[in-house]
PDB file of C-alpha atoms in Angstrom:
ATOM      1  CA  MET A  11       0.015   0.004  -0.008  1.00  0.00           C
ATOM      2  CA  SER A  12       1.367   3.396  -1.011  1.00  0.00           C
ATOM      3  CA  THR A  13       2.148   5.847   1.792  1.00  0.00           C
ATOM      4  CA  ARG A  14       2.138   8.941  -0.446  1.00  0.00           C
ATOM      5  CA  LYS A  15      -0.423  11.692  -0.245  1.00  0.00           C
ATOM      6  CA  PRO A  16      -3.360  10.672  -2.458  1.00  0.00           C
ATOM      7  CA  TYR A  17      -4.374  12.509  -5.630  1.00  0.00           C
ATOM      8  CA  SER A  18      -7.979  13.273  -6.444  1.00  0.00           C
ATOM      9  CA  SER A  19      -7.635  11.093  -9.550  1.00  0.00           C
ATOM     10  CA  ASP A  20      -6.640   7.954  -7.587  1.00  0.00           C
ATOM     11  CA  VAL A  21      -8.938   4.943  -7.888  1.00  0.00           C
ATOM     12  CA  SER A  22     -11.077   4.317  -4.850  1.00  0.00           C
ATOM     13  CA  ASP A  23     -11.107   1.022  -2.915  1.00  0.00           C
ATOM     14  CA  ASP A  24     -14.419   0.093  -4.583  1.00  0.00           C
ATOM     15  CA  GLN A  25     -13.009   0.781  -8.010  1.00  0.00           C
ATOM     16  CA  ARG A  26      -9.893  -1.175  -7.214  1.00  0.00           C
ATOM     17  CA  ALA A  27     -11.995  -4.193  -6.085  1.00  0.00           C
ATOM     18  CA  LEU A  28     -13.875  -3.991  -9.394  1.00  0.00           C
ATOM     19  CA  VAL A  29     -10.871  -3.896 -11.743  1.00  0.00           C
ATOM     20  CA  GLU A  30      -8.349  -5.944  -9.711  1.00  0.00           C
ATOM     21  CA  PRO A  31      -9.626  -9.326 -11.007  1.00  0.00           C
ATOM     22  CA  VAL A  32      -9.258  -8.081 -14.585  1.00  0.00           C
ATOM     23  CA  ILE A  33      -5.688  -6.923 -14.032  1.00  0.00           C
ATOM     24  CA  THR A  34      -4.810 -10.052 -12.050  1.00  0.00           C
ATOM     25  CA  ALA A  35      -6.077 -12.240 -14.876  1.00  0.00           C
ATOM     26  CA  TRP A  36      -4.159 -10.135 -17.395  1.00  0.00           C
ATOM     27  CA  LYS A  37      -0.930 -10.543 -15.365  1.00  0.00           C
ATOM     28  CA  ALA A  38      -1.481 -14.283 -15.226  1.00  0.00           C
ATOM     29  CA  ALA A  39      -1.949 -14.443 -19.004  1.00  0.00           C
ATOM     30  CA  HIS A  40       1.166 -12.349 -19.659  1.00  0.00           C
ATOM     31  CA  PRO A  41       3.929 -13.731 -17.341  1.00  0.00           C
ATOM     32  CA  SER A  42       7.373 -12.243 -17.475  1.00  0.00           C
ATOM     33  CA  VAL A  43       9.964 -14.341 -19.313  1.00  0.00           C
ATOM     34  CA  SER A  44      12.275 -13.944 -16.310  1.00  0.00           C
ATOM     35  CA  GLY A  45       9.505 -14.751 -13.844  1.00  0.00           C
ATOM     36  CA  HIS A  46       9.721 -11.274 -12.349  1.00  0.00           C
ATOM     37  CA  GLN A  47       6.427 -10.097 -10.834  1.00  0.00           C
ATOM     38  CA  GLY A  48       7.026  -6.410 -11.461  1.00  0.00           C
ATOM     39  CA  ARG A  49       8.527  -3.609  -9.337  1.00  0.00           C
ATOM     40  CA  TYR A  50       5.413  -1.478  -9.007  1.00  0.00           C
ATOM     41  CA  GLU A  51       1.980  -2.104  -7.586  1.00  0.00           C
ATOM     42  CA  MET A  52      -0.696  -2.439 -10.276  1.00  0.00           C
ATOM     43  CA  ARG A  53      -2.887   0.001  -8.316  1.00  0.00           C
ATOM     44  CA  GLU A  54      -0.158   2.660  -8.622  1.00  0.00           C
ATOM     45  CA  ILE A  55       0.157   2.011 -12.365  1.00  0.00           C
ATOM     46  CA  VAL A  56      -3.607   2.569 -12.704  1.00  0.00           C
ATOM     47  CA  ASN A  57      -3.336   5.679 -10.483  1.00  0.00           C
ATOM     48  CA  ALA A  58      -0.606   7.069 -12.747  1.00  0.00           C
ATOM     49  CA  ILE A  59      -2.697   6.466 -15.844  1.00  0.00           C
ATOM     50  CA  GLN A  60      -5.663   8.122 -14.180  1.00  0.00           C
ATOM     51  CA  TYR A  61      -3.524  11.127 -13.218  1.00  0.00           C
ATOM     52  CA  GLN A  62      -2.274  11.599 -16.738  1.00  0.00           C
ATOM     53  CA  ASN A  63      -5.774  11.301 -18.157  1.00  0.00           C
ATOM     54  CA  ARG A  64      -7.285  13.718 -15.663  1.00  0.00           C
ATOM     55  CA  SER A  65      -4.501  16.334 -15.834  1.00  0.00           C
ATOM     56  CA  GLY A  66      -3.537  16.001 -19.491  1.00  0.00           C
ATOM     57  CA  CYS A  67       0.143  16.289 -18.672  1.00  0.00           C
ATOM     58  CA  GLN A  68       2.913  14.762 -20.739  1.00  0.00           C
ATOM     59  CA  TRP A  69       4.078  11.325 -19.617  1.00  0.00           C
ATOM     60  CA  ASP A  70       7.486  12.622 -18.570  1.00  0.00           C
ATOM     61  CA  LEU A  71       5.784  15.172 -16.257  1.00  0.00           C
ATOM     62  CA  LEU A  72       4.119  12.550 -14.007  1.00  0.00           C
ATOM     63  CA  PRO A  73       4.827  13.297 -10.326  1.00  0.00           C
ATOM     64  CA  HIS A  74       7.876  11.586  -8.897  1.00  0.00           C
ATOM     65  CA  ASP A  75       5.858   9.720  -6.250  1.00  0.00           C
ATOM     66  CA  LEU A  76       4.084   7.759  -9.008  1.00  0.00           C
ATOM     67  CA  PRO A  77       5.743   5.015 -11.075  1.00  0.00           C
ATOM     68  CA  PRO A  78       8.085   6.253 -13.802  1.00  0.00           C
ATOM     69  CA  ALA A  79       6.667   7.221 -17.167  1.00  0.00           C
ATOM     70  CA  GLY A  80       8.393   4.305 -18.963  1.00  0.00           C
ATOM     71  CA  ALA A  81       6.634   1.672 -16.813  1.00  0.00           C
ATOM     72  CA  VAL A  82       3.300   3.468 -16.930  1.00  0.00           C
ATOM     73  CA  LYS A  83       3.351   3.877 -20.701  1.00  0.00           C
ATOM     74  CA  CYS A  84       4.294   0.219 -21.181  1.00  0.00           C
ATOM     75  CA  TYR A  85       1.166  -0.978 -19.382  1.00  0.00           C
ATOM     76  CA  PHE A  86      -1.024   1.719 -20.937  1.00  0.00           C
ATOM     77  CA  TYR A  87      -0.164   0.828 -24.522  1.00  0.00           C
ATOM     78  CA  LYS A  88      -0.455  -2.925 -23.883  1.00  0.00           C
ATOM     79  CA  TRP A  89      -3.911  -2.516 -22.252  1.00  0.00           C
ATOM     80  CA  ARG A  90      -5.014  -0.158 -25.024  1.00  0.00           C
ATOM     81  CA  ASP A  91      -3.928  -2.500 -27.804  1.00  0.00           C
ATOM     82  CA  ASP A  92      -5.450  -5.742 -26.356  1.00  0.00           C
ATOM     83  CA  GLY A  93      -8.712  -4.136 -25.152  1.00  0.00           C
ATOM     84  CA  THR A  94      -8.062  -4.404 -21.421  1.00  0.00           C
ATOM     85  CA  ASP A  95      -8.717  -0.704 -20.911  1.00  0.00           C
ATOM     86  CA  GLN A  96     -12.098  -1.069 -22.690  1.00  0.00           C
ATOM     87  CA  THR A  97     -12.970  -3.972 -20.377  1.00  0.00           C
ATOM     88  CA  ILE A  98     -12.218  -1.894 -17.305  1.00  0.00           C
ATOM     89  CA  HIS A  99     -14.184   1.073 -18.719  1.00  0.00           C
ATOM     90  CA  ASP A 100     -17.228  -1.119 -19.377  1.00  0.00           C
ATOM     91  CA  LEU A 101     -17.100  -2.654 -15.879  1.00  0.00           C
ATOM     92  CA  MET A 102     -17.142   0.799 -14.283  1.00  0.00           C
ATOM     93  CA  ARG A 103     -19.928   1.982 -16.552  1.00  0.00           C
ATOM     94  CA  TRP A 104     -22.028  -1.096 -15.755  1.00  0.00           C
ATOM     95  CA  GLN A 105     -21.455  -0.661 -12.043  1.00  0.00           C
ATOM     96  CA  LEU A 106     -22.554   2.993 -12.099  1.00  0.00           C
ATOM     97  CA  ARG A 107     -25.630   2.217 -14.175  1.00  0.00           C
ATOM     98  CA  GLU A 108     -26.690  -0.538 -11.790  1.00  0.00           C
ATOM     99  CA  GLN A 109     -26.193   1.794  -8.860  1.00  0.00           C
ATOM    100  CA  LYS A 110     -28.724   4.102 -10.606  1.00  0.00           C
ATOM    101  CA  ARG A 111     -31.071   1.116 -10.874  1.00  0.00           C
ATOM    102  CA  ARG A 112     -30.665   0.784 -14.614  1.00  0.00           C
ATOM    103  CA  LEU A 113     -29.754  -2.183 -16.818  1.00  0.00           C
ATOM    104  CA  ALA A 114     -26.096  -2.675 -17.448  1.00  0.00           C
ATOM    105  CA  ASP A 115     -26.527  -1.867 -21.149  1.00  0.00           C
ATOM    106  CA  PRO A 116     -28.596   1.129 -22.298  1.00  0.00           C
ATOM    107  CA  CYS A 117     -31.748   1.064 -24.379  1.00  0.00           C
ATOM    108  CA  LEU A 118     -31.302   4.704 -25.398  1.00  0.00           C
ATOM    109  CA  VAL A 119     -28.218   6.238 -26.961  1.00  0.00           C
ATOM    110  CA  VAL A 120     -27.433   9.930 -27.562  1.00  0.00           C
ATOM    111  CA  LEU A 121     -25.076  10.922 -30.405  1.00  0.00           C
ATOM    112  CA  ASP A 122     -23.280  14.242 -30.782  1.00  0.00           C
ATOM    113  CA  THR A 123     -20.284  15.641 -32.679  1.00  0.00           C
ATOM    114  CA  GLU A 124     -17.934  18.584 -32.165  1.00  0.00           C
ATOM    115  CA  SER A 125     -15.443  20.017 -34.612  1.00  0.00           C
ATOM    116  CA  LEU A 126     -12.063  21.065 -33.209  1.00  0.00           C
ATOM    117  CA  HIS A 127      -9.223  23.058 -34.729  1.00  0.00           C
ATOM    118  CA  ALA A 128      -6.259  20.799 -35.488  1.00  0.00           C
ATOM    119  CA  ALA A 129      -3.035  21.443 -33.653  1.00  0.00           C
ATOM    120  CA  VAL A 130       0.118  22.550 -35.498  1.00  0.00           C
ATOM    121  CA  GLY A 131       1.961  19.631 -37.019  1.00  0.00           C
ATOM    122  CA  VAL A 132      -1.050  17.294 -37.287  1.00  0.00           C
ATOM    123  CA  PRO A 133      -0.886  15.392 -40.598  1.00  0.00           C
ATOM    124  CA  ALA A 134      -3.163  16.909 -43.190  1.00  0.00           C
ATOM    125  CA  THR A 135      -4.268  13.411 -44.259  1.00  0.00           C
ATOM    126  CA  THR A 136      -6.122  13.034 -40.926  1.00  0.00           C
ATOM    127  CA  THR A 137      -7.886  16.393 -40.980  1.00  0.00           C
ATOM    128  CA  GLY A 138     -10.443  18.157 -43.137  1.00  0.00           C
ATOM    129  CA  LYS A 139     -12.244  21.506 -43.367  1.00  0.00           C
ATOM    130  CA  TYR A 140     -15.503  21.883 -41.473  1.00  0.00           C
ATOM    131  CA  ALA A 141     -18.183  22.960 -43.928  1.00  0.00           C
ATOM    132  CA  ALA A 142     -19.522  25.831 -41.794  1.00  0.00           C
ATOM    133  CA  THR A 143     -16.218  27.549 -40.895  1.00  0.00           C
ATOM    134  CA  ARG A 144     -13.769  26.130 -43.478  1.00  0.00           C
ATOM    135  CA  VAL A 145     -11.308  25.730 -40.604  1.00  0.00           C
ATOM    136  CA  PRO A 146      -9.092  22.549 -40.798  1.00  0.00           C
ATOM    137  CA  GLY A 147      -9.518  20.225 -37.934  1.00  0.00           C
ATOM    138  CA  ARG A 148     -11.037  16.996 -36.663  1.00  0.00           C
ATOM    139  CA  LYS A 149     -14.534  15.962 -35.661  1.00  0.00           C
ATOM    140  CA  ARG A 150     -14.972  14.324 -32.219  1.00  0.00           C
ATOM    141  CA  CYS A 151     -17.976  12.036 -32.211  1.00  0.00           C
ATOM    142  CA  LEU A 152     -19.485  10.683 -28.971  1.00  0.00           C
ATOM    143  CA  ALA A 153     -22.165   8.151 -28.137  1.00  0.00           C
ATOM    144  CA  VAL A 154     -23.402   8.360 -24.515  1.00  0.00           C
ATOM    145  CA  ASP A 155     -26.241   6.967 -22.468  1.00  0.00           C
ATOM    146  CA  VAL A 156     -28.806   9.105 -20.670  1.00  0.00           C
ATOM    147  CA  LEU A 157     -26.437   9.439 -17.705  1.00  0.00           C
ATOM    148  CA  GLY A 158     -23.761  10.868 -19.922  1.00  0.00           C
ATOM    149  CA  LEU A 159     -21.549   7.810 -19.674  1.00  0.00           C
ATOM    150  CA  VAL A 160     -19.455   7.287 -22.805  1.00  0.00           C
ATOM    151  CA  LEU A 161     -20.334   4.239 -24.876  1.00  0.00           C
ATOM    152  CA  ASP A 162     -18.139   4.902 -27.917  1.00  0.00           C
ATOM    153  CA  CYS A 163     -15.910   7.646 -29.301  1.00  0.00           C
ATOM    154  CA  VAL A 164     -14.800   8.190 -32.919  1.00  0.00           C
ATOM    155  CA  VAL A 165     -12.463  10.829 -34.283  1.00  0.00           C
ATOM    156  CA  LEU A 166     -12.891  11.723 -37.960  1.00  0.00           C
ATOM    157  CA  PRO A 167     -11.737  14.574 -40.241  1.00  0.00           C
ATOM    158  CA  ALA A 168     -13.853  17.683 -39.694  1.00  0.00           C
ATOM    159  CA  SER A 169     -15.103  17.365 -43.280  1.00  0.00           C
ATOM    160  CA  ALA A 170     -16.854  14.037 -42.488  1.00  0.00           C
ATOM    161  CA  HIS A 171     -20.638  14.145 -42.821  1.00  0.00           C
ATOM    162  CA  GLU A 172     -22.827  13.684 -39.757  1.00  0.00           C
ATOM    163  CA  ASN A 173     -24.253  10.512 -41.227  1.00  0.00           C
ATOM    164  CA  THR A 174     -20.754   9.029 -41.490  1.00  0.00           C
ATOM    165  CA  ALA A 175     -20.185   9.836 -37.819  1.00  0.00           C
ATOM    166  CA  GLY A 176     -23.553   8.387 -36.850  1.00  0.00           C
ATOM    167  CA  ILE A 177     -22.963   5.161 -38.664  1.00  0.00           C
ATOM    168  CA  ALA A 178     -19.483   4.736 -37.148  1.00  0.00           C
ATOM    169  CA  LEU A 179     -20.833   5.399 -33.630  1.00  0.00           C
ATOM    170  CA  LEU A 180     -23.801   3.065 -34.007  1.00  0.00           C
ATOM    171  CA  ASP A 181     -21.534   0.307 -35.276  1.00  0.00           C
ATOM    172  CA  GLY A 182     -19.331   0.757 -32.248  1.00  0.00           C
ATOM    173  CA  VAL A 183     -22.241   0.771 -29.815  1.00  0.00           C
ATOM    174  CA  ALA A 184     -23.826  -2.285 -31.420  1.00  0.00           C
ATOM    175  CA  ALA A 185     -20.549  -4.157 -31.045  1.00  0.00           C
ATOM    176  CA  GLN A 186     -20.434  -3.385 -27.297  1.00  0.00           C
ATOM    177  CA  CYS A 187     -24.084  -3.433 -26.221  1.00  0.00           C
ATOM    178  CA  ASP A 188     -26.259  -6.390 -27.209  1.00  0.00           C
ATOM    179  CA  THR A 189     -29.407  -4.625 -26.052  1.00  0.00           C
ATOM    180  CA  VAL A 190     -29.219  -1.749 -28.509  1.00  0.00           C
ATOM    181  CA  THR A 191     -30.786  -1.877 -31.988  1.00  0.00           C
ATOM    182  CA  ASN A 192     -31.798   0.947 -34.330  1.00  0.00           C
ATOM    183  CA  GLN A 193     -34.214   1.491 -37.167  1.00  0.00           C
ATOM    184  CA  VAL A 194     -32.822   3.411 -40.140  1.00  0.00           C
ATOM    185  CA  ILE A 195     -34.544   4.990 -43.144  1.00  0.00           C
ATOM    186  CA  ALA A 196     -32.209   5.479 -46.096  1.00  0.00           C
ATOM    187  CA  ARG A 197     -32.213   6.563 -49.702  1.00  0.00           C
ATOM    188  CA  PRO A 198     -32.094   3.811 -52.341  1.00  0.00           C
ATOM    189  CA  ALA A 199     -28.322   4.394 -52.583  1.00  0.00           C
ATOM    190  CA  GLY A 200     -27.967   3.682 -48.867  1.00  0.00           C
ATOM    191  CA  THR A 201     -27.538   7.249 -47.553  1.00  0.00           C
ATOM    192  CA  PRO A 202     -29.190   7.405 -44.117  1.00  0.00           C
ATOM    193  CA  LEU A 203     -32.041   9.886 -43.761  1.00  0.00           C
ATOM    194  CA  TRP A 204     -33.235   9.067 -40.287  1.00  0.00           C
ATOM    195  CA  PHE A 205     -32.107   7.084 -37.235  1.00  0.00           C
ATOM    196  CA  SER A 206     -34.568   5.814 -34.700  1.00  0.00           C
ATOM    197  CA  ARG A 207     -34.085   5.848 -30.970  1.00  0.00           C
ATOM    198  CA  ALA A 208     -32.374   2.703 -29.699  1.00  0.00           C
ATOM    199  CA  THR A 209     -34.575  -0.178 -28.602  1.00  0.00           C
ATOM    200  CA  PRO A 210     -33.800  -3.382 -26.678  1.00  0.00           C
ATOM    201  CA  GLY A 211     -32.180  -6.014 -28.834  1.00  0.00           C
ATOM    202  CA  SER A 212     -35.011  -8.450 -28.171  1.00  0.00           C
ATOM    203  CA  THR A 213     -37.541  -6.117 -29.861  1.00  0.00           C
ATOM    204  CA  HIS A 214     -38.836  -7.538 -33.126  1.00  0.00           C
ATOM    205  CA  ASP A 215     -38.239  -5.497 -36.255  1.00  0.00           C
ATOM    206  CA  LEU A 216     -41.940  -5.115 -36.979  1.00  0.00           C
ATOM    207  CA  THR A 217     -42.708  -4.118 -33.412  1.00  0.00           C
ATOM    208  CA  ALA A 218     -39.992  -1.469 -33.496  1.00  0.00           C
ATOM    209  CA  ALA A 219     -41.225  -0.123 -36.840  1.00  0.00           C
ATOM    210  CA  GLN A 220     -44.747   0.170 -35.525  1.00  0.00           C
ATOM    211  CA  ALA A 221     -43.581   1.832 -32.314  1.00  0.00           C
ATOM    212  CA  HIS A 222     -41.642   4.461 -34.294  1.00  0.00           C
ATOM    213  CA  GLY A 223     -44.582   5.079 -36.657  1.00  0.00           C
ATOM    214  CA  ILE A 224     -42.471   4.094 -39.714  1.00  0.00           C
ATOM    215  CA  ILE A 225     -45.132   1.884 -41.315  1.00  0.00           C
ATOM    216  CA  GLN A 226     -48.027   4.307 -40.883  1.00  0.00           C
ATOM    217  CA  ALA A 227     -45.931   7.230 -42.093  1.00  0.00           C
ATOM    218  CA  CYS A 228     -44.978   5.382 -45.287  1.00  0.00           C
ATOM    219  CA  LEU A 229     -48.525   4.210 -45.918  1.00  0.00           C
ATOM    220  CA  THR A 230     -49.944   7.747 -45.437  1.00  0.00           C
ATOM    221  CA  ARG A 231     -47.440   9.219 -47.908  1.00  0.00           C
ATOM    222  CA  GLN A 232     -47.681   6.235 -50.294  1.00  0.00           C
ATOM    223  CA  ILE A 233     -43.953   5.664 -50.133  1.00  0.00           C
ATOM    224  CA  LEU A 234     -42.586   2.460 -51.660  1.00  0.00           C
ATOM    225  CA  VAL A 235     -40.452   0.739 -49.033  1.00  0.00           C
ATOM    226  CA  LEU A 236     -37.789  -1.918 -49.656  1.00  0.00           C
ATOM    227  CA  ALA A 237     -37.395  -3.907 -46.494  1.00  0.00           C
ATOM    228  CA  ASP A 238     -36.719  -7.451 -45.295  1.00  0.00           C
ATOM    229  CA  ARG A 239     -39.495 -10.049 -44.807  1.00  0.00           C
ATOM    230  CA  ALA A 240     -39.981  -9.100 -41.142  1.00  0.00           C
ATOM    231  CA  TYR A 241     -42.014  -6.059 -42.343  1.00  0.00           C
TER     232      TYR A 241
END
């Protein structure tokens, strides 16, 4: 147990109890070739990652009473690349949702985007000009639940259309949350025109279409609809 003065970004005992089995299992699956168990406590490694995330400092500017930047980055990049960080994020989100007496996975998703000016030196191939301001930058796209908890995040060139962002986000949410499905109305060429609110994954396609008023709206306007046999 560390004797240093705690930072506000440190994980709590409850959070540690939640993520410790994940990290322990990861350590067991990735033993050191030399059999060394590691010089630093895993809780302190997580605390250092939390500090950098909360403060936005450079790795080399981590406080001296936390593990060195080299060790912290090593774990951070490994957990990022193999999905361990996503597993921990999902566990914390599920716990908070259940504390609010909600299902672990949401049945309603909110999408939003924000265009940001690109920093100097950012490769031009990863940026684009936002149509409204013509300023080069990137578009940050977020999918959150009704509590504001992040479900998925996508970064695109600022020139990307909102439909492109919506499709990317919905694909990411669908891959993570089995309980979320969406109804989409599109042009014959496949360009989305309208996204429905998310419904539980167990909802039948016809039931969802009726609930959203899709069938009645198309009948009223005598619109020819190409759909699967469920409709």
